[in-house]
mmCIF file of C-alpha atoms in Angstrom:
data_model
loop_
_atom_site.group_PDB
_atom_site.id
_atom_site.type_symbol
_atom_site.label_atom_id
_atom_site.label_comp_id
_atom_site.label_asym_id
_atom_site.label_seq_id
_atom_site.Cartn_x
_atom_site.Cartn_y
_atom_site.Cartn_z
ATOM 1 C CA GLY A 85 -2.210 20.590 -9.956
ATOM 2 C CA ASP A 86 1.112 18.918 -10.612
ATOM 3 C CA SER A 87 1.008 15.535 -12.304
ATOM 4 C CA VAL A 88 3.160 12.929 -14.037
ATOM 5 C CA THR A 89 2.214 10.702 -16.964
ATOM 6 C CA GLN A 90 4.172 7.607 -17.981
ATOM 7 C CA MET A 91 3.882 5.178 -20.844
ATOM 8 C CA GLU A 92 1.806 2.177 -19.941
ATOM 9 C CA GLY A 93 3.469 -1.152 -19.493
ATOM 10 C CA PRO A 94 4.340 -3.825 -19.210
ATOM 11 C CA VAL A 95 7.348 -3.468 -21.463
ATOM 12 C CA THR A 96 9.163 -6.643 -22.509
ATOM 13 C CA LEU A 97 12.586 -6.460 -24.157
ATOM 14 C CA SER A 98 15.308 -8.872 -25.104
ATOM 15 C CA GLU A 99 18.671 -8.549 -23.428
ATOM 16 C CA GLU A 100 20.905 -5.856 -25.011
ATOM 17 C CA ALA A 101 17.912 -4.054 -26.543
ATOM 18 C CA PHE A 102 17.514 -0.268 -26.353
ATOM 19 C CA LEU A 103 15.118 1.014 -23.711
ATOM 20 C CA THR A 104 12.974 4.134 -23.695
ATOM 21 C CA ILE A 105 10.310 4.811 -21.089
ATOM 22 C CA ASN A 106 8.396 7.996 -21.768
ATOM 23 C CA CYS A 107 7.526 10.466 -19.039
ATOM 24 C CA THR A 108 5.791 13.817 -19.353
ATOM 25 C CA TYR A 109 4.760 16.170 -16.624
ATOM 26 C CA THR A 110 2.461 19.052 -15.824
ATOM 27 C CA ALA A 111 3.721 21.643 -13.372
ATOM 28 C CA THR A 112 4.229 25.368 -13.085
ATOM 29 C CA GLY A 113 7.719 26.781 -13.045
ATOM 30 C CA TYR A 114 10.718 24.497 -12.948
ATOM 31 C CA PRO A 115 10.104 21.319 -10.982
ATOM 32 C CA SER A 116 12.805 18.850 -9.988
ATOM 33 C CA LEU A 117 12.443 15.535 -11.827
ATOM 34 C CA PHE A 118 13.315 12.026 -10.669
ATOM 35 C CA TRP A 119 13.369 8.415 -11.811
ATOM 36 C CA TYR A 120 12.965 5.771 -9.133
ATOM 37 C CA VAL A 121 13.270 1.999 -9.589
ATOM 38 C CA GLN A 122 11.504 -0.735 -7.627
ATOM 39 C CA TYR A 123 12.819 -4.297 -7.775
ATOM 40 C CA PRO A 124 10.365 -7.109 -6.983
ATOM 41 C CA GLY A 125 9.249 -7.138 -3.355
ATOM 42 C CA GLU A 126 11.359 -4.127 -2.393
ATOM 43 C CA GLY A 127 10.996 -0.422 -1.755
ATOM 44 C CA LEU A 128 11.927 2.269 -4.278
ATOM 45 C CA GLN A 129 15.454 3.492 -4.950
ATOM 46 C CA LEU A 130 16.457 6.743 -6.586
ATOM 47 C CA LEU A 131 17.890 6.001 -10.031
ATOM 48 C CA LEU A 132 18.644 9.532 -11.242
ATOM 49 C CA LYS A 133 17.434 13.096 -11.040
ATOM 50 C CA ALA A 134 17.633 16.502 -12.718
ATOM 51 C CA THR A 135 16.857 19.827 -11.128
ATOM 52 C CA LYS A 136 16.894 22.302 -14.008
ATOM 53 C CA ALA A 137 16.132 22.486 -17.700
ATOM 54 C CA ASP A 138 18.589 20.699 -20.033
ATOM 55 C CA ASP A 139 20.197 18.848 -17.134
ATOM 56 C CA LYS A 140 20.961 15.197 -17.827
ATOM 57 C CA GLY A 141 20.734 12.723 -14.987
ATOM 58 C CA SER A 142 22.631 9.450 -15.350
ATOM 59 C CA ASN A 143 23.325 6.321 -13.304
ATOM 60 C CA LYS A 144 24.058 2.633 -14.010
ATOM 61 C CA GLY A 145 23.872 3.230 -17.771
ATOM 62 C CA PHE A 146 20.469 4.938 -17.567
ATOM 63 C CA GLU A 147 20.021 8.525 -18.720
ATOM 64 C CA ALA A 148 17.242 11.109 -18.785
ATOM 65 C CA THR A 149 17.291 14.709 -19.985
ATOM 66 C CA TYR A 150 15.081 17.440 -18.533
ATOM 67 C CA ARG A 151 13.267 18.968 -21.548
ATOM 68 C CA LYS A 152 11.341 22.062 -20.540
ATOM 69 C CA GLU A 153 10.049 22.745 -24.049
ATOM 70 C CA THR A 154 8.351 19.352 -24.266
ATOM 71 C CA THR A 155 7.795 18.927 -20.491
ATOM 72 C CA SER A 156 9.431 15.521 -20.704
ATOM 73 C CA PHE A 157 11.986 13.405 -18.839
ATOM 74 C CA HIS A 158 12.263 10.183 -20.837
ATOM 75 C CA LEU A 159 14.377 7.353 -19.421
ATOM 76 C CA GLU A 160 16.813 5.614 -21.781
ATOM 77 C CA LYS A 161 19.381 2.842 -21.654
ATOM 78 C CA GLY A 162 21.424 1.642 -24.576
ATOM 79 C CA SER A 163 21.624 -2.058 -23.674
ATOM 80 C CA VAL A 164 19.364 -3.564 -21.032
ATOM 81 C CA GLN A 165 20.207 -6.581 -18.900
ATOM 82 C CA VAL A 166 18.003 -9.163 -17.200
ATOM 83 C CA SER A 167 18.888 -7.514 -13.891
ATOM 84 C CA ASP A 168 17.158 -4.309 -15.074
ATOM 85 C CA SER A 169 13.769 -6.019 -14.790
ATOM 86 C CA ALA A 170 11.826 -3.823 -12.368
ATOM 87 C CA VAL A 171 9.148 -1.147 -12.150
ATOM 88 C CA TYR A 172 10.285 2.373 -13.030
ATOM 89 C CA PHE A 173 8.589 5.464 -11.603
ATOM 90 C CA CYS A 174 8.898 8.986 -12.929
ATOM 91 C CA ALA A 175 8.355 11.663 -10.272
ATOM 92 C CA LEU A 176 8.483 15.398 -9.739
ATOM 93 C CA ARG A 177 8.803 17.891 -6.958
ATOM 94 C CA GLY A 178 6.830 20.908 -8.034
ATOM 95 C CA THR A 179 7.305 24.510 -7.095
ATOM 96 C CA ALA A 180 3.688 24.654 -5.907
ATOM 97 C CA SER A 181 3.804 21.359 -3.978
ATOM 98 C CA TYR A 182 7.361 21.838 -2.800
ATOM 99 C CA ASP A 183 6.984 19.610 0.225
ATOM 100 C CA LYS A 184 5.746 16.560 -1.682
ATOM 101 C CA VAL A 185 6.954 14.342 -4.496
ATOM 102 C CA ILE A 186 4.345 13.384 -7.102
ATOM 103 C CA PHE A 187 4.846 9.895 -8.565
ATOM 104 C CA GLY A 188 3.716 8.564 -11.902
ATOM 105 C CA PRO A 189 1.912 5.204 -12.104
ATOM 106 C CA GLY A 190 5.056 3.233 -12.865
ATOM 107 C CA THR A 191 6.141 1.209 -15.901
ATOM 108 C CA SER A 192 6.968 -2.459 -15.494
ATOM 109 C CA LEU A 193 9.975 -3.680 -17.486
ATOM 110 C CA SER A 194 10.806 -7.337 -18.110
ATOM 111 C CA VAL A 195 14.067 -8.222 -19.838
ATOM 112 C CA ILE A 196 14.314 -11.730 -21.229
ATOM 113 C CA PRO A 197 17.591 -13.525 -22.051
ATOM 114 C CA ASP B 115 24.737 1.290 8.114
ATOM 115 C CA GLY B 116 22.193 4.083 7.775
ATOM 116 C CA GLY B 117 18.798 3.311 6.392
ATOM 117 C CA ILE B 118 15.099 2.841 6.914
ATOM 118 C CA THR B 119 13.595 -0.223 8.476
ATOM 119 C CA GLN B 120 9.979 -1.294 8.334
ATOM 120 C CA SER B 121 8.378 -4.040 10.334
ATOM 121 C CA PRO B 122 6.834 -6.454 10.053
ATOM 122 C CA LYS B 123 7.399 -7.590 6.460
ATOM 123 C CA TYR B 124 3.921 -9.166 6.418
ATOM 124 C CA LEU B 125 0.978 -8.229 8.640
ATOM 125 C CA PHE B 126 -2.448 -9.776 8.937
ATOM 126 C CA ARG B 127 -5.471 -7.858 10.107
ATOM 127 C CA LYS B 128 -8.796 -9.197 11.292
ATOM 128 C CA GLU B 129 -12.055 -7.393 10.670
ATOM 129 C CA GLY B 130 -12.551 -4.463 13.031
ATOM 130 C CA GLN B 131 -8.951 -4.519 14.224
ATOM 131 C CA ASN B 132 -6.467 -1.656 14.316
ATOM 132 C CA VAL B 133 -2.901 -2.512 13.307
ATOM 133 C CA THR B 134 0.281 -0.453 13.507
ATOM 134 C CA LEU B 135 3.117 -0.510 10.981
ATOM 135 C CA SER B 136 6.540 0.481 12.201
ATOM 136 C CA CYS B 137 8.984 2.776 10.379
ATOM 137 C CA GLU B 138 12.370 3.744 11.808
ATOM 138 C CA GLN B 139 15.214 5.695 10.196
ATOM 139 C CA ASN B 140 18.731 6.456 11.375
ATOM 140 C CA LEU B 141 19.564 8.873 8.562
ATOM 141 C CA ASN B 142 18.868 11.952 10.705
ATOM 142 C CA HIS B 143 16.221 13.004 8.196
ATOM 143 C CA ASP B 144 13.632 15.605 9.159
ATOM 144 C CA ALA B 145 10.872 14.535 6.762
ATOM 145 C CA MET B 146 9.092 11.184 6.688
ATOM 146 C CA TYR B 147 6.293 9.812 4.507
ATOM 147 C CA TRP B 148 3.840 6.937 4.238
ATOM 148 C CA TYR B 149 2.630 5.656 0.871
ATOM 149 C CA ARG B 150 0.196 2.994 -0.175
ATOM 150 C CA GLN B 151 0.859 0.909 -3.297
ATOM 151 C CA ASP B 152 -1.819 -1.266 -4.866
ATOM 152 C CA PRO B 153 -1.064 -3.892 -7.537
ATOM 153 C CA GLY B 154 -0.227 -2.305 -10.868
ATOM 154 C CA GLN B 155 -0.634 1.175 -9.487
ATOM 155 C CA GLY B 156 1.641 3.958 -8.434
ATOM 156 C CA LEU B 157 2.219 5.356 -4.983
ATOM 157 C CA ARG B 158 -0.442 7.298 -3.137
ATOM 158 C CA LEU B 159 0.556 9.532 -0.240
ATOM 159 C CA ILE B 160 -1.174 8.787 3.055
ATOM 160 C CA TYR B 161 0.541 11.117 5.542
ATOM 161 C CA TYR B 162 3.783 13.030 5.770
ATOM 162 C CA SER B 163 5.716 14.806 8.465
ATOM 163 C CA GLN B 164 8.235 17.590 7.989
ATOM 164 C CA ILE B 165 9.286 17.827 11.618
ATOM 165 C CA VAL B 166 8.779 16.149 14.974
ATOM 166 C CA ASN B 167 5.301 16.585 16.491
ATOM 167 C CA ASP B 168 3.858 17.774 13.197
ATOM 168 C CA PHE B 169 2.275 15.904 10.286
ATOM 169 C CA GLN B 170 -0.050 16.552 7.358
ATOM 170 C CA LYS B 171 -2.651 14.507 5.537
ATOM 171 C CA GLY B 172 -1.798 13.252 2.106
ATOM 172 C CA ASP B 173 -4.202 12.270 -0.640
ATOM 173 C CA ILE B 174 -5.754 9.221 1.058
ATOM 174 C CA ALA B 175 -5.565 9.828 4.829
ATOM 175 C CA GLU B 176 -9.034 8.545 5.706
ATOM 176 C CA GLY B 177 -8.896 5.422 7.847
ATOM 177 C CA TYR B 178 -5.250 5.976 8.828
ATOM 178 C CA SER B 179 -3.484 7.767 11.670
ATOM 179 C CA VAL B 180 0.143 8.612 12.439
ATOM 180 C CA SER B 181 2.325 10.075 15.153
ATOM 181 C CA ARG B 182 5.766 11.700 15.100
ATOM 182 C CA GLU B 183 6.994 11.816 18.675
ATOM 183 C CA LYS B 184 10.607 11.131 17.748
ATOM 184 C CA LYS B 185 12.659 12.170 14.746
ATOM 185 C CA GLU B 186 13.573 8.567 14.016
ATOM 186 C CA SER B 187 10.091 7.053 14.132
ATOM 187 C CA PHE B 188 6.873 7.524 12.147
ATOM 188 C CA PRO B 189 4.411 4.689 12.879
ATOM 189 C CA LEU B 190 1.257 4.270 10.807
ATOM 190 C CA THR B 191 -1.958 2.875 12.278
ATOM 191 C CA VAL B 192 -4.484 1.335 9.922
ATOM 192 C CA THR B 193 -7.788 1.683 11.718
ATOM 193 C CA SER B 194 -10.964 -0.345 11.385
ATOM 194 C CA ALA B 195 -12.414 2.597 9.440
ATOM 195 C CA GLN B 196 -10.162 1.707 6.500
ATOM 196 C CA LYS B 197 -12.415 -0.683 4.625
ATOM 197 C CA ASN B 198 -9.927 -1.832 2.012
ATOM 198 C CA PRO B 199 -6.554 -2.001 3.756
ATOM 199 C CA THR B 200 -4.952 -4.790 1.716
ATOM 200 C CA ALA B 201 -1.927 -3.180 0.049
ATOM 201 C CA PHE B 202 1.845 -2.730 0.146
ATOM 202 C CA TYR B 203 2.826 0.099 2.494
ATOM 203 C CA LEU B 204 6.037 2.039 1.964
ATOM 204 C CA CYS B 205 7.737 4.419 4.348
ATOM 205 C CA ALA B 206 10.257 6.987 3.142
ATOM 206 C CA SER B 207 12.357 9.801 4.516
ATOM 207 C CA SER B 208 14.262 12.792 3.166
ATOM 208 C CA THR B 209 16.568 15.453 4.531
ATOM 209 C CA GLN B 210 13.867 18.045 3.928
ATOM 210 C CA ALA B 211 10.369 17.836 2.524
ATOM 211 C CA GLY B 212 10.409 17.324 -1.216
ATOM 212 C CA GLU B 213 14.046 16.311 -1.505
ATOM 213 C CA THR B 214 15.256 12.900 -2.661
ATOM 214 C CA GLN B 215 13.390 10.223 -0.743
ATOM 215 C CA TYR B 216 14.889 7.052 0.701
ATOM 216 C CA PHE B 217 12.508 4.143 0.994
ATOM 217 C CA GLY B 218 12.157 1.249 3.384
ATOM 218 C CA PRO B 219 11.563 -2.341 2.183
ATOM 219 C CA GLY B 220 7.795 -2.124 2.736
ATOM 220 C CA THR B 221 5.120 -3.968 4.726
ATOM 221 C CA ARG B 222 2.484 -6.063 3.007
ATOM 222 C CA LEU B 223 -0.854 -5.900 4.853
ATOM 223 C CA LEU B 224 -3.417 -8.621 4.311
ATOM 224 C CA VAL B 225 -6.926 -8.965 5.702
ATOM 225 C CA LEU B 226 -8.041 -12.288 7.193
#
C-alpha cells in the first residue's frame, strides 16, 4: 500500500542554518504530495503541496520539489528562524487511496538562537 | 472567520466511561476526519466521512464510534472498549476526500 518515510528527528539547527528534511514515498501512479507543519500544542497546517512530477511547492521560504524518478519530496529552507521550530509531516494522497491522506511519522525541528 | 473548532481542549476520562469529543466546521466542507496522535508518532486515521450520514473506518477504529448527522459536525466517541485512550485527537476537514485538509486545534484526552 501507499506509504511515506521521513528522516528521523529530532533535528536541531542554529538560526540561519540551511534545512533539509528528507521524505520518500511509495505509491502507484502519480500521488499528490504535501508538507504539513504542527506548532507546539496545535493542529496541523498545510505548508506546501505539489500535484505532479517536477512541480515545486513553496511557502514562507520553504520549498519542496516532486521528484518522480527518486520518489522524493524533500523539504528545504535556506535560512531557518527560531519561529520555524515545529514538527513537519510529509504526506501523500495516492491514486489507490484517493479518499485518504497518508502521513509520515513527522520530524521535529528545533532552531536555537 | 471560517475554521474548525474542537472542544474541549482537555478531557478526562474515568475507567469504563464513554466520552465524546466535539468537532465543528463552518468551511462548508464535505469530508471530515478524526486522527489520533501519540507522543513522537505520526497521525493515525480513526474514522472519516465523505458525506453526511456516511462514514468509513480508518486504520484504528476499534473502541471508537462516530456520527455524521450534519455537514458541520463530526463527533467522536471514545468508548470504554478503547483500553489505551490517552492521546491527542485531531479533527480535520476538506472540500472533498483526499484534498488538502484543514485541522482543528486538537483535544488532549487523559485517563484518570
